CSV table of C-alpha atoms and ligand atoms in Angstrom, one decimal:
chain,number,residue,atom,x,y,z
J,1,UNK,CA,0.0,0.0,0.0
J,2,UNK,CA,1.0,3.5,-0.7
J,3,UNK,CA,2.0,5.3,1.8
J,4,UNK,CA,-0.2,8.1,1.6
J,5,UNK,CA,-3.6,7.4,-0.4
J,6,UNK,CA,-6.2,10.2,-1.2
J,7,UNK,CA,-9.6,8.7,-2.3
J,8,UNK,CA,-10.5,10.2,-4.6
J,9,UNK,CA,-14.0,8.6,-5.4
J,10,UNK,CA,-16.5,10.9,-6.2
J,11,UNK,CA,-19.2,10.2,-4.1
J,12,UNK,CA,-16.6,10.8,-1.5
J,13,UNK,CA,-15.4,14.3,-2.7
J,14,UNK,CA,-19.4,15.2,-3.1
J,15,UNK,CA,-20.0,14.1,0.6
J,16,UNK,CA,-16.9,15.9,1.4
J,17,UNK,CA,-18.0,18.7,0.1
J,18,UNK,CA,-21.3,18.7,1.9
J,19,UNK,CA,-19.2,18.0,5.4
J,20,UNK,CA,-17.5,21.1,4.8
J,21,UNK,CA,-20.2,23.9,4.3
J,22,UNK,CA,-21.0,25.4,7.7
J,23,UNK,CA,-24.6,25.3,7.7
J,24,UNK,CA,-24.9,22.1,7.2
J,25,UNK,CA,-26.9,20.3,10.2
J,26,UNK,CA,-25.2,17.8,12.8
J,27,UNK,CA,-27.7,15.5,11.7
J,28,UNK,CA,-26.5,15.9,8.2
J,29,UNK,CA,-22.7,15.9,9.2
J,30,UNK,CA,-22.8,12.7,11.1
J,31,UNK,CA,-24.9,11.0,8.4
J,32,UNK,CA,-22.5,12.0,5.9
J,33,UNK,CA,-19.7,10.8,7.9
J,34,UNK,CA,-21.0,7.6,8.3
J,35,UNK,CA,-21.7,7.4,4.7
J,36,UNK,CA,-18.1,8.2,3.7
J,37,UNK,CA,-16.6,5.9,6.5
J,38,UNK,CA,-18.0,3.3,4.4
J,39,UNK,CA,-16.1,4.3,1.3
J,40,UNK,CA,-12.9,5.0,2.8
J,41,UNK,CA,-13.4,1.5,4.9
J,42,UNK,CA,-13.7,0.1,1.4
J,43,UNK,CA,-10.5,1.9,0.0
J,44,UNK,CA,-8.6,0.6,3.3
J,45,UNK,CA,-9.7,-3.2,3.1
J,46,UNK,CA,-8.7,-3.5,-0.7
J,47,UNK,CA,-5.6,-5.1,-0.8
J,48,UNK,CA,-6.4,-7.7,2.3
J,49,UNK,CA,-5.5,-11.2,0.9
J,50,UNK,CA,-8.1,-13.5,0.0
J,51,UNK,CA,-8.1,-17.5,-0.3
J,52,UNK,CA,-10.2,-20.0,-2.6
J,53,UNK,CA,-12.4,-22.4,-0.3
J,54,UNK,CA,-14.9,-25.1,-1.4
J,55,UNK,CA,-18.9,-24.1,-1.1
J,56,UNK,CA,-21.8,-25.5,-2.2
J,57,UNK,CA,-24.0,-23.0,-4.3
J,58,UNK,CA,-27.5,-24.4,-5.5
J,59,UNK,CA,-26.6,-25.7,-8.4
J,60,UNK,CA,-23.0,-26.8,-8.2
J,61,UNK,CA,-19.8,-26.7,-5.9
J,62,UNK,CA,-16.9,-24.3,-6.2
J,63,UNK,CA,-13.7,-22.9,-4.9
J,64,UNK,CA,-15.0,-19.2,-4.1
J,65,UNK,CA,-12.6,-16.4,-2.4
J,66,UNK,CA,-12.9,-15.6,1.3
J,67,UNK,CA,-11.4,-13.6,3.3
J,68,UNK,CA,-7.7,-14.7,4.7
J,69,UNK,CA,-5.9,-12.7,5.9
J,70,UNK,CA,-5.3,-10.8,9.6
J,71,UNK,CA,-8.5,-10.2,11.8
J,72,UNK,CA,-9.8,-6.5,11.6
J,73,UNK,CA,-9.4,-3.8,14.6
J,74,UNK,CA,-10.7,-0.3,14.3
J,75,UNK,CA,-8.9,1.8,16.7
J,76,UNK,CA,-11.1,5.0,17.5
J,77,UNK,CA,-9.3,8.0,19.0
J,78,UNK,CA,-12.1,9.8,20.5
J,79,UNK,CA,-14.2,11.1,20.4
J,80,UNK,CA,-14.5,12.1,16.4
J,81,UNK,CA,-13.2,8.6,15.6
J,82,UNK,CA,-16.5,7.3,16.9
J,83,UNK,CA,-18.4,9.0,13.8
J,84,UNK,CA,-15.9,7.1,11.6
J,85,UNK,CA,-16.3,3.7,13.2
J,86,UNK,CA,-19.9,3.6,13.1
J,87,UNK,CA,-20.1,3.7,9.1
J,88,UNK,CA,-16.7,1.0,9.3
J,89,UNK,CA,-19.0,-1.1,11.3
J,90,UNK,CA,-21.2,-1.0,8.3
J,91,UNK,CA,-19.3,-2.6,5.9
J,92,UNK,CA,-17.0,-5.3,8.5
J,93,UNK,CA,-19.7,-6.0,11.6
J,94,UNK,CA,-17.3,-8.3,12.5
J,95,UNK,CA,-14.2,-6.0,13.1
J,96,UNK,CA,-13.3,-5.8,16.7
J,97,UNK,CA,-12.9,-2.1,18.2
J,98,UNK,CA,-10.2,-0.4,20.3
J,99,UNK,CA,-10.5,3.0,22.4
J,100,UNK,CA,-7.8,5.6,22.5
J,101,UNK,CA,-9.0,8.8,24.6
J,102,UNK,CA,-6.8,11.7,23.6
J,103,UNK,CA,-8.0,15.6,23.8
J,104,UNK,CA,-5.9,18.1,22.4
J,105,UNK,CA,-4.4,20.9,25.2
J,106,UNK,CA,-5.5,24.0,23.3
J,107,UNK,CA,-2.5,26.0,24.7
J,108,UNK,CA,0.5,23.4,23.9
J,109,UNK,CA,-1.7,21.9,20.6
J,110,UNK,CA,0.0,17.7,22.8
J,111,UNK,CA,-2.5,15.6,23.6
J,112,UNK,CA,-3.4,14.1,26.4
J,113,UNK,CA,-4.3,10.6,27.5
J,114,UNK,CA,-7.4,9.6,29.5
J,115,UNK,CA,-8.6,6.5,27.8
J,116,UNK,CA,-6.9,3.3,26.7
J,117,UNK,CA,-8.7,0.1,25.6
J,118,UNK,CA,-8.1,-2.6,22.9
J,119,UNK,CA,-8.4,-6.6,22.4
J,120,UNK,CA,-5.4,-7.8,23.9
J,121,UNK,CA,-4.4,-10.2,20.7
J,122,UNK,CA,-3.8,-6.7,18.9
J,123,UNK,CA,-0.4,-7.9,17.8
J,124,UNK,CA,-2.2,-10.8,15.7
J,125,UNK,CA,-4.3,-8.1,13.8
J,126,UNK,CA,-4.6,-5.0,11.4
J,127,UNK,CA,-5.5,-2.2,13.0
J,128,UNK,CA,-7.3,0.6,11.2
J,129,UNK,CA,-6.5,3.8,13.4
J,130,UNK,CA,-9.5,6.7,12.5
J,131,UNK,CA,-9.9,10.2,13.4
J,132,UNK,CA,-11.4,12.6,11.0
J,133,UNK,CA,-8.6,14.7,11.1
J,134,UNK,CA,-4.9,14.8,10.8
J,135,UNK,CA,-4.3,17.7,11.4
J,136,UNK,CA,-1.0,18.4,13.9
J,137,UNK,CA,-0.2,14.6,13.5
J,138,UNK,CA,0.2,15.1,17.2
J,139,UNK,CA,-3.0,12.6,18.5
J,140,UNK,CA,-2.2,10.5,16.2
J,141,UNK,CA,1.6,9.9,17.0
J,142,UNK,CA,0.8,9.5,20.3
J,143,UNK,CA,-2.2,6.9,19.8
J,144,UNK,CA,-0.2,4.8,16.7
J,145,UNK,CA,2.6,4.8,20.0
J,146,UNK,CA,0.0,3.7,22.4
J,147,UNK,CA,-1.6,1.2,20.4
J,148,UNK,CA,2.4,-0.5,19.4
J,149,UNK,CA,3.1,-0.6,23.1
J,150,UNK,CA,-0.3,-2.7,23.7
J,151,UNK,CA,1.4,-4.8,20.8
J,152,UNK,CA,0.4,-3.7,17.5
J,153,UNK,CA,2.2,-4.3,14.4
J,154,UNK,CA,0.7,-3.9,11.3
J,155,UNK,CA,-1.3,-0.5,11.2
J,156,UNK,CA,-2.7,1.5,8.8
J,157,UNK,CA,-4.0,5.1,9.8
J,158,UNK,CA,-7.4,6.0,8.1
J,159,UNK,CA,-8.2,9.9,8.3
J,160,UNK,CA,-10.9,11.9,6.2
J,161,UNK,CA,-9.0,14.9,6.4
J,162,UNK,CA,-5.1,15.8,6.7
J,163,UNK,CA,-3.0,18.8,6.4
J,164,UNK,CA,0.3,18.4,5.3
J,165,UNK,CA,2.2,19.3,8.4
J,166,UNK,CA,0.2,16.4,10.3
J,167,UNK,CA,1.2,13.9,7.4
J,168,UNK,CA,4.8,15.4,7.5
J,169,UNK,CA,4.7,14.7,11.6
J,170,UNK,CA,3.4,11.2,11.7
J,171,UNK,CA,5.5,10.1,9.2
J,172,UNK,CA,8.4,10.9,11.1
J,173,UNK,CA,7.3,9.0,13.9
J,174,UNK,CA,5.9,6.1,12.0
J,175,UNK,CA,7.6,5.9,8.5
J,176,UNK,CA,6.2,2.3,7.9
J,177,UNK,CA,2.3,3.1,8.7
J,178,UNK,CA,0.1,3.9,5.4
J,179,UNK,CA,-1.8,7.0,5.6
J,180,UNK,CA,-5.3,6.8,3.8
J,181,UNK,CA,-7.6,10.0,3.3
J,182,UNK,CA,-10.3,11.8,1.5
J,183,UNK,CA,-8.4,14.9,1.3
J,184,UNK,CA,-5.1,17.2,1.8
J,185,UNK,CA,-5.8,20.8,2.5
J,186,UNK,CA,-3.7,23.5,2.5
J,187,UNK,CA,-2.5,23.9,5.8
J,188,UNK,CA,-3.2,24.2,9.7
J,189,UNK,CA,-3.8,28.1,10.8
J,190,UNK,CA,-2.3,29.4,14.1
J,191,UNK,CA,-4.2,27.0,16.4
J,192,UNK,CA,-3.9,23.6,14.6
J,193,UNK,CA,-7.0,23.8,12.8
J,194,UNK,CA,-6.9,22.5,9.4
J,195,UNK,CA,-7.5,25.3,6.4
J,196,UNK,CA,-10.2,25.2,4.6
J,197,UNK,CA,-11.0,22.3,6.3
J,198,UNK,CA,-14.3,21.9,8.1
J,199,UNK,CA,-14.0,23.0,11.6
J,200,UNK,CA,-14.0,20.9,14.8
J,201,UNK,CA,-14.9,17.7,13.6
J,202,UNK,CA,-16.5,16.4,17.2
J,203,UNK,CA,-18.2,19.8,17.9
J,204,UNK,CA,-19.9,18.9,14.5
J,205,UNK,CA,-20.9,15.5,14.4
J,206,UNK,CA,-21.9,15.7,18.0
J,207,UNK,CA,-23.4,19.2,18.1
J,208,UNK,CA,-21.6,20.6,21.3
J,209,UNK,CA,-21.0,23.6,19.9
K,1,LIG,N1,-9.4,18.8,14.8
K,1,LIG,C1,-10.6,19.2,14.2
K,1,LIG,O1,-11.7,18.7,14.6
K,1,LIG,N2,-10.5,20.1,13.2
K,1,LIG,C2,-9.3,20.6,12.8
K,1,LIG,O2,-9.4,21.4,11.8
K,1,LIG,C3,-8.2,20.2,13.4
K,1,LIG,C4,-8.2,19.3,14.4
């Protein structure tokens, strides 16, 4: 896999699109969310090895393709991963779901730990890591760190949007993990918001603000 993928679907730039307008309702924003989670959890999965097994279909028997490979894990940083994990749900019911609580200090832009929880056979997994947005590369660092200490080894870091400093940043600290997003904007502005962007991605899909 690349190392850094930008979907570029349609249907995903449309609901993109949509996301980013301001008036758009928190209803609205955390249906399209869920919607686009399904496209980029389609984009993620592609490559995952399949193998040929015997079934019986109505009329005949054949060697059909199944799934092979590593077990799933969506790892949500919270609480905006949540919106993405409900629409990866969608597609892979079956995928088992870690927790990493991280809030961003508004004064130092670090984040800060107050949650930690994941299956404990992480290491025999791939684990899709999801916030909506990369945007310092901070978070996300320290939760791809977090999630490697609980034993993790094959990641892959799922984002809908990122600005280039936060790609820049994690890459650093995690040269090997594949980035995968909807978008690159321009840049973050003076307090780590990504430009144009869409605004606080949890304030939105949540309506706290
Ligand atoms: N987090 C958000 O929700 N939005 C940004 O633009 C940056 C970080």
């Amino acid at each position: 896999m690349a190392r850094v993928t930008v979907v570029d679907h349609p249907l995903v730039q449309h609901k993109l699109t949509l996301m980013r307008e301001k008036e758009r309702s928190t209803a609205n924003f955390r249906r399209l969310l869920k919607e686009i989670a399904f496209l980029l959890a389609y984009e993620v999965t592609r490559d995952l090895p399949v193998e040929l097994v015997d079934i019986e279909t109505p009329m005949t028997t054949m060697k059909a393709p199944m799934l092979s490979g590593k077990k799933l894990v969506f790892a949500s940083i919270l609480r905006a991963g949540n919106g993405l994990v409900d629409g990866m749900l969608d597609l892979v019911p079956s995928a088992r779901v870690a927790h990493v609580g991280l809030y961003r200090d508004h004064e130092t832009l670090q984040p800060v730990r107050y949650f930690f929880k994941a299956p404990s056979d992480l290491g025999e997994r791939l684990v899709i890591v999801v916030d909506p947005m990369l945007a310092t590369g901070n978070s996300a660092v320290d939760a791809v760190a977090e999630l490697k200490a609980a034993g993790a080894k094959e990641l892959r870091y799922l984002c809908l949007l990122a600005a280039p400093e936060g790609v820049a940043r994690f890459h650093e600290a995690h040269p090997e993990v594949p980035i995968i997003t909807a978008a690159i904007d321009e840049r973050l502005n003076e307090v780590g918001y990504i430009v144009p962007g869409l605004g606080d991605a949890g304030d939105r899909l949540y309506g706290t603000k």
